[in-house]
XYZ file of C-alpha atoms in Angstrom:
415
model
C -20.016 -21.884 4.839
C -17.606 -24.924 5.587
C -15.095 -23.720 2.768
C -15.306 -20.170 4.642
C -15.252 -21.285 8.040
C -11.601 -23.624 7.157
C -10.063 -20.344 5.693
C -10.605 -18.651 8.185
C -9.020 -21.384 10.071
C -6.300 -21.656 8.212
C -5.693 -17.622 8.197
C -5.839 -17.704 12.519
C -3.548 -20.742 12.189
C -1.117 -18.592 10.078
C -1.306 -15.683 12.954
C -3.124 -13.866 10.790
C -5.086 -12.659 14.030
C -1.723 -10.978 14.761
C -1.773 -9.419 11.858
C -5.054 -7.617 11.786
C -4.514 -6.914 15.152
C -1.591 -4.846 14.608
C -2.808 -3.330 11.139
C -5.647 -1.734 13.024
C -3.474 -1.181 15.994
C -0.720 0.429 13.894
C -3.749 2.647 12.285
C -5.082 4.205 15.208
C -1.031 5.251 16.426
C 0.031 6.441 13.150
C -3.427 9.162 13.438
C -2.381 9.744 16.693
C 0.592 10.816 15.279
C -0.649 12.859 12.639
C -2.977 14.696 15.246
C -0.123 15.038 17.271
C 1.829 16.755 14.283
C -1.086 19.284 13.742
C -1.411 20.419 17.166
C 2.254 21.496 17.730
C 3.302 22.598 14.361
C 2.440 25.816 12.690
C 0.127 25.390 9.729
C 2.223 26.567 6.965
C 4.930 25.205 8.144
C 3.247 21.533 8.402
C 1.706 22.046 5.055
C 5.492 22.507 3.641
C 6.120 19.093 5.157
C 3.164 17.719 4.065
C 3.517 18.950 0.186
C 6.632 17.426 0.281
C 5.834 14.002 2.306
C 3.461 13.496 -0.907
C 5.861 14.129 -2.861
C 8.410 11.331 -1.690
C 5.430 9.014 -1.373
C 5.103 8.451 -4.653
C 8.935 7.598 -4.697
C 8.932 5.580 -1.697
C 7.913 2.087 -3.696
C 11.175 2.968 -6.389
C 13.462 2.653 -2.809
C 15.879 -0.167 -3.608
C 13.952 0.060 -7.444
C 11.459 -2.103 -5.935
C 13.731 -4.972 -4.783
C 11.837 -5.067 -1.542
C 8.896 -7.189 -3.651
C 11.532 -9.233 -5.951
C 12.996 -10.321 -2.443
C 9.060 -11.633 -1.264
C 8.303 -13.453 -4.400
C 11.680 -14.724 -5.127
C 12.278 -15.575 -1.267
C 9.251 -17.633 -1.250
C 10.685 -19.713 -3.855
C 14.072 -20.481 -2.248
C 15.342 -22.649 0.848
C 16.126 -21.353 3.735
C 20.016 -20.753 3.086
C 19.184 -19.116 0.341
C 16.524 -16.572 1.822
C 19.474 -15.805 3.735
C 21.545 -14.851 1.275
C 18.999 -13.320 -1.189
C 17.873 -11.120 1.655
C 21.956 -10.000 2.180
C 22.133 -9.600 -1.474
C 18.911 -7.436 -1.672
C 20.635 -5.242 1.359
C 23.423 -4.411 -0.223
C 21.889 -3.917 -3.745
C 18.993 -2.156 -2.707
C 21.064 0.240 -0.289
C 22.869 1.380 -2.934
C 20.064 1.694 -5.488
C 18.195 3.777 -2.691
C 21.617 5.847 -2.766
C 21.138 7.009 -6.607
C 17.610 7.840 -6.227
C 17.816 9.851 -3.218
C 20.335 12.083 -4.881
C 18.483 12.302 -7.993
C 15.643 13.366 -5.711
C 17.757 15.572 -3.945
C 19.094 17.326 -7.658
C 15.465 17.717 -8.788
C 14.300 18.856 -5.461
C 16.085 21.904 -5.676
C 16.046 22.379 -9.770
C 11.905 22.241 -10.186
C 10.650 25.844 -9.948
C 8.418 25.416 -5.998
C 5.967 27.687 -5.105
C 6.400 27.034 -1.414
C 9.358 28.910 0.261
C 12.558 26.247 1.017
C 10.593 23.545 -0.503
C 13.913 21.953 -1.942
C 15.832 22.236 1.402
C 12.590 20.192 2.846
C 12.408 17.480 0.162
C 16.677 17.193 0.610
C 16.101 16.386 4.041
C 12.927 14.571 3.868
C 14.451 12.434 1.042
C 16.406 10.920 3.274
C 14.026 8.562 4.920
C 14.231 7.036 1.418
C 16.984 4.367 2.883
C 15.938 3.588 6.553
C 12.110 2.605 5.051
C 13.636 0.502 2.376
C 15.514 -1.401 5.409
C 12.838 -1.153 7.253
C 10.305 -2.966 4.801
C 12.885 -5.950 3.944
C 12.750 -7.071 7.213
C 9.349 -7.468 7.507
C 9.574 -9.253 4.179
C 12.022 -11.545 5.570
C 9.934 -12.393 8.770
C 7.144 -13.251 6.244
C 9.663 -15.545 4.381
C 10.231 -17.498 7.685
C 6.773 -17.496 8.535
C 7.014 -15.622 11.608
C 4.092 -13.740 11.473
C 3.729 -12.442 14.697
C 7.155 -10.517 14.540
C 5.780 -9.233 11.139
C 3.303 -7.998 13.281
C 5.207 -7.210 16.079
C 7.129 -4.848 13.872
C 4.230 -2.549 12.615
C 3.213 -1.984 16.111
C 6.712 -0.594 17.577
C 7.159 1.389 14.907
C 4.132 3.503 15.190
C 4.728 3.446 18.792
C 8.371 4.834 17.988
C 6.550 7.114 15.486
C 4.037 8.793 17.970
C 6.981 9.122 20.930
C 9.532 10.859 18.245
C 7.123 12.825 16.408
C 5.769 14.388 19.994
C 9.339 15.194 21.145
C 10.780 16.347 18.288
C 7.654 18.659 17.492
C 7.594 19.753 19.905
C 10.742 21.313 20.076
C 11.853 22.131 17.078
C 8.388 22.119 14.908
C 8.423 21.311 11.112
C 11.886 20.121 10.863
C 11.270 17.948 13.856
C 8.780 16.048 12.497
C 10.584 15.477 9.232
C 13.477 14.373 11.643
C 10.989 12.363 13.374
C 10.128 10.600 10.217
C 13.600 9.757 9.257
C 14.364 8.014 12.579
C 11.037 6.032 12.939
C 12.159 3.687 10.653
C 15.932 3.976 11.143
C 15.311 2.934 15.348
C 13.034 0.179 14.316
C 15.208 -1.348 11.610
C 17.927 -1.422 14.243
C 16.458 -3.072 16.600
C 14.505 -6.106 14.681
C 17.593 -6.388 12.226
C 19.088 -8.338 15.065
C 16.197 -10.255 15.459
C 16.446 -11.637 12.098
C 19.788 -13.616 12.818
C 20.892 -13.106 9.648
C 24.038 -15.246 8.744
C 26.351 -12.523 7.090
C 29.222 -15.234 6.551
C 27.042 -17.134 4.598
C 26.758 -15.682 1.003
C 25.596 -17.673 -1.391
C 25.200 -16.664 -5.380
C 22.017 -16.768 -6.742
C 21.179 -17.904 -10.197
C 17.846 -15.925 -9.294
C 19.540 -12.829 -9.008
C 18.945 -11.770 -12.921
C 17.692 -9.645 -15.078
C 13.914 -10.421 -14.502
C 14.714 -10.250 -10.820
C 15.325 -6.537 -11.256
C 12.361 -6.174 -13.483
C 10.295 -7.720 -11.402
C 11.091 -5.041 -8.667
C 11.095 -2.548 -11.020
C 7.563 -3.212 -12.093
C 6.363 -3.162 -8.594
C 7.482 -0.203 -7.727
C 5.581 1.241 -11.234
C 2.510 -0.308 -9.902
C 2.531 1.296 -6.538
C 3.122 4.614 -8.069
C 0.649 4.806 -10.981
C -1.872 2.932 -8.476
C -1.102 5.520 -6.158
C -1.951 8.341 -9.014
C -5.286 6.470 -10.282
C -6.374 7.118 -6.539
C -5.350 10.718 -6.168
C -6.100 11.828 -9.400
C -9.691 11.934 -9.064
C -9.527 14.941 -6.496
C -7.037 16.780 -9.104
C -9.839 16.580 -11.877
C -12.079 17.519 -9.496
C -10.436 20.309 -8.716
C -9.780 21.725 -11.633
C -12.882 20.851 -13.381
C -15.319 22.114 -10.927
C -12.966 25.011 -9.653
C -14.686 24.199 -6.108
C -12.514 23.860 -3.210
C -15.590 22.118 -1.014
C -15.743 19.813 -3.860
C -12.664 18.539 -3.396
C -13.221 18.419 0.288
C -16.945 16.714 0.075
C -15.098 13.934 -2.094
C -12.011 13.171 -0.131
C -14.278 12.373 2.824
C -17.096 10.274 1.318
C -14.415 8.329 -0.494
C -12.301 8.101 3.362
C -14.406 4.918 4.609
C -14.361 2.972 1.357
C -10.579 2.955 0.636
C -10.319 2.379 4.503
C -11.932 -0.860 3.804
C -8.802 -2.101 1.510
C -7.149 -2.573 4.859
C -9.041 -6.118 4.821
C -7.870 -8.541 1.943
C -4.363 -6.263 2.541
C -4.593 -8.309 5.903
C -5.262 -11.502 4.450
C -2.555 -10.668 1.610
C 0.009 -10.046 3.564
C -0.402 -13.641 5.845
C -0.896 -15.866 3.356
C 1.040 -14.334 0.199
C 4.336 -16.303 1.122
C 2.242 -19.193 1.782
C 0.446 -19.457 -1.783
C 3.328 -18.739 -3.606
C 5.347 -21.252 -2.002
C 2.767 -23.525 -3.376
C 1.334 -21.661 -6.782
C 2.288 -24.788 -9.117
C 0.122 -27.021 -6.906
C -2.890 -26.008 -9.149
C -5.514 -27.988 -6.615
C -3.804 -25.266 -3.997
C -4.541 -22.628 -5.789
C -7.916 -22.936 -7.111
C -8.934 -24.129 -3.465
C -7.714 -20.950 -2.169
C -9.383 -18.644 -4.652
C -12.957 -20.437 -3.777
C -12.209 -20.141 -0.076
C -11.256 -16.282 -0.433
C -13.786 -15.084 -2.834
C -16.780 -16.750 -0.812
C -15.566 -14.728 1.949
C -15.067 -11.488 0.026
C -18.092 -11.729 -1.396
C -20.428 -12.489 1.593
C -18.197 -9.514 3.222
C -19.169 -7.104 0.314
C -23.117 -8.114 0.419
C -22.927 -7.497 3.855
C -20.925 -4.245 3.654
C -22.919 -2.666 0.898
C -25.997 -3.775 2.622
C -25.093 -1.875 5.804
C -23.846 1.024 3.519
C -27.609 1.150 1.849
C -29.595 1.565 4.947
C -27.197 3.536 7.088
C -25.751 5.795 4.069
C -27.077 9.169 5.526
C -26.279 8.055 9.337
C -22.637 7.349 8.476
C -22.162 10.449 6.842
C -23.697 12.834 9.811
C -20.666 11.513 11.358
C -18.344 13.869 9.328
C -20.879 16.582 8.947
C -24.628 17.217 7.904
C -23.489 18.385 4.678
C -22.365 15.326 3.427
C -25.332 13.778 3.801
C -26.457 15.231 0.609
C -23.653 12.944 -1.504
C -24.928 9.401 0.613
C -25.414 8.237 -3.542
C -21.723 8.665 -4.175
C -20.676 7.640 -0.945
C -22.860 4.327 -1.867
C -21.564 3.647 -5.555
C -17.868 4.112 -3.682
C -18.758 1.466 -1.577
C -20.138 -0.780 -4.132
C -16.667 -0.351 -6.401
C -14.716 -1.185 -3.298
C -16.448 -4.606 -3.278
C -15.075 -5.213 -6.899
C -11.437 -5.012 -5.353
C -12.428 -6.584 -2.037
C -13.690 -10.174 -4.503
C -11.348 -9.417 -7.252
C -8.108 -7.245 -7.327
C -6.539 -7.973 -3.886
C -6.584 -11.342 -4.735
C -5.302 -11.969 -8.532
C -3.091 -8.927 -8.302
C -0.893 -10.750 -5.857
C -1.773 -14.148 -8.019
C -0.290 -12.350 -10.916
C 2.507 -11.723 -8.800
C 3.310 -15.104 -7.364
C 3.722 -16.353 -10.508
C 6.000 -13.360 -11.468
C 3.957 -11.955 -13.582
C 3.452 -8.022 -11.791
C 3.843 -6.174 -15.180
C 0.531 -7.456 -16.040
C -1.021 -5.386 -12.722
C 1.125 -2.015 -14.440
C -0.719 -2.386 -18.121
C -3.990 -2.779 -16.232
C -3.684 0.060 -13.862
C -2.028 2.429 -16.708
C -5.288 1.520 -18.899
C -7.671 2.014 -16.213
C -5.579 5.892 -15.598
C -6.588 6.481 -18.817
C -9.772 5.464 -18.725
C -10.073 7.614 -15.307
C -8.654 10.819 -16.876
C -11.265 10.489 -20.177
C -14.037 9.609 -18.148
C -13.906 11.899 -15.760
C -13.549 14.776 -18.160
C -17.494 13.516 -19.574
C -19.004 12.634 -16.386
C -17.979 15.377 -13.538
C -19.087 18.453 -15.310
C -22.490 15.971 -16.049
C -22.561 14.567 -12.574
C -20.526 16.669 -10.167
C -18.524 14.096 -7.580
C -21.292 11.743 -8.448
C -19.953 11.732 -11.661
C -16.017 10.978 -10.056
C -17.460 8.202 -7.890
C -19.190 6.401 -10.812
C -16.133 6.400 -12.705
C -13.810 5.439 -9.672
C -16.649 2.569 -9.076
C -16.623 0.882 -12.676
C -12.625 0.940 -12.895
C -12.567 -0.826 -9.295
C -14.778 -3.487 -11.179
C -12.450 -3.417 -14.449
C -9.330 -3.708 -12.477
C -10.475 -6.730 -10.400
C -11.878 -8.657 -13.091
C -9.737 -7.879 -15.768
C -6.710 -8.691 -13.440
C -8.854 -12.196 -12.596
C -9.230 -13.190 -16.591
C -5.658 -12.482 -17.010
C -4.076 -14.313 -14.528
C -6.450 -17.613 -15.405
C -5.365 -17.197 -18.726
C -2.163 -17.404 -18.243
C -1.843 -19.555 -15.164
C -3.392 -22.442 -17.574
C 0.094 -22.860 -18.700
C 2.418 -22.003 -15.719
């Protein structure tokens, strides 16, 4: 209990308070929002936007080709004159890298055969938020890199407040292509305003000997991750879909599987304070090892506790959506008990592996695990039904976070 009780500490001291704060804070707007959307917008024209919001999600970590996470890890390694000019350098680089995608987007957008009428005019215009959200998420890197937490925080919270004020007004008035508007300016309106904030020395321009090839493969690699991590997640409702050719299916598992990935939100709070901090120190080995104790003793007492709570209140939770759900409290359990293996494990030496700049190690492990997914779920859903999804989605949570724990040990021996 002492070695929990002094990480917490140690995360308050860091403002991580702040930062949970405004992650739940930023939460509850950015539903607001979304409600907001679906009461002033025609469905089909919403579900255009939506399609094609999904779409561009996907392609939202290859903004800048993923120099946003080359400037964190890099910039945690640096001085402060040169976070300066590796964030300037990242600016211009990843402005015009953003540039090249969003017109390939833009060519393919209209070339792929859409079912949905004007789809490529929507994914033209939507691509466009492409370069305000890479700006946008660089400088919230860069008030991580000066420790400034509480701007970091600061941040999240005006932009969803930005996002719920445009997204009303501009629905209002002009529907579907107001919200995509809405979208696009969020980010563009909060980027202008904290930019200045930053005091950024633009005279001062310093070359990096950083600034090389495995800088840009770094990024690169990140931006993989996020996108096949993002398809491990979704593609459990697309076999489900087509392999029990039952809409409700697809609906019964998207909700029992709502709460559990909701929980990520909680090392991704604890990530995002300390991340700067432990790779500014990842070759003091004493650090490091001290930090993985403190975190995993959390983690775990938070995951006995969760699944605990989950076990006796399964049925109760699940009224909450509907009485029909209540049927699939097994799944909704063994969701919650794979959530625990990324809770201990994954949030944790993912980002390790990343410190010590070794991210391509998170894309081989989460492009093994999509294949496990895609084989497994083939045997087990027509078996199992969703039970058969959640068991699958359950053991790869597990595989994921201990794999990615044996890997980076392995190799941190000799970092």
């Amino acid at each position: 209990m002492k070695l929990i009780k002094s990480y917490i500490q140690s995360f308050l001291s860091r403002s991580g308070n702040f930062v949970f704060g405004a992650t739940v804070i930023s939460r509850v707007l950015s539903f607001l929002a979304s409600w907001i959307a679906l009461q002033l917008i025609p469905n089909k024209q919403l579900g255009v936007v939506l399609f094609a919001y999904n779409i561009m999600a996907f392609l939202i970590p290859f903004g800048g080709l993923g120099l946003s996470q080359s400037l964190i890890r890099y910039g945690a390694l640096v001085n402060d004159d040169e976070k300066n000019s590796l964030f300037l350098y990242v600016l211009k680089k990843g402005i015009i890298a953003t540039v090249f995608v969003t017109i390939l987007v833009i060519i393919s957008g209209y070339l792929f055969p859409f079912k949905f009428e004007n789809m490529g005019n929507t994914i033209a215009f939507l691509s466009l938020i492409l370069i305000p959200l890479f700006v946008f998420e660089i400088i919230k890197i860069q008030f991580r890199l000066k420790h400034d937490n509480k701007s970091f925080s600061k941040v999240d919270i005006v932009y969803n407040i930005f996002l719920v004020i445009t997204v009303f007004i501009f629905s209002y008035f002009f529907k579907g292509k107001g919200y995509i508007f809405a979208l696009i300016l969020t980010p563009t309106l909060t980027a202008i305003l904290f930019l200045r904030k930053l005091k950024i020395n633009y005279s001062t321009n310093v070359k990096l000997k950083i600034t090389n090839f495995s800088f840009w493969k770094y990024g690169f690699y990140s931006g993989l991750t996020s996108v096949v991590t993002n398809l491990l997640v979704v593609v459990d409702i697309l076999l489900i879909g087509y392999l029990m050719k039952d809409p409700e299916m697809v609906t019964f598992y998207k909700y029992i599987s709502i709460i559990p990935l909701s929980l990520l939100f909680i090392p991704q709070v604890f990530i995002a304070t300390d991340f700067v901090y432990f790779t500014e120190n990842i070759k003091d080995k004493n650090y490091i090892f001290n930090y993985i104790k403190s975190y995993m003793s959390l983690f775990s007492l938070i995951s006995v506790a969760i699944c605990l709570f989950v076990f006796l209140f399964a049925k109760e939770i699940l009224t909450l959506f509907n009485t029909d759900f209540v049927q699939y409290a097994d799944s909704f359990l063994i969701l919650i008990i794979g959530t625990s293996g990324i809770l201990i494990f994954r949030g944790l030496f993912g980002n390790l592996l990343c410190s010590i700049g070794k991210i391509e190690v998170n894309s081989y492990i989460i492009i093994i695990a999509l294949a496990i997914n895609v084989f497994s779920n083939f045997y087990l859903i027509p078996l199992y039904g969703i039970k058969g999804a959640a068991i699958t989605s359950a053991i790869l949570m597990w595989f994921t976070g201990v794999f990615s724990c044996i890997w980076f040990l392995s190799v941190y021996k000799k970092y």
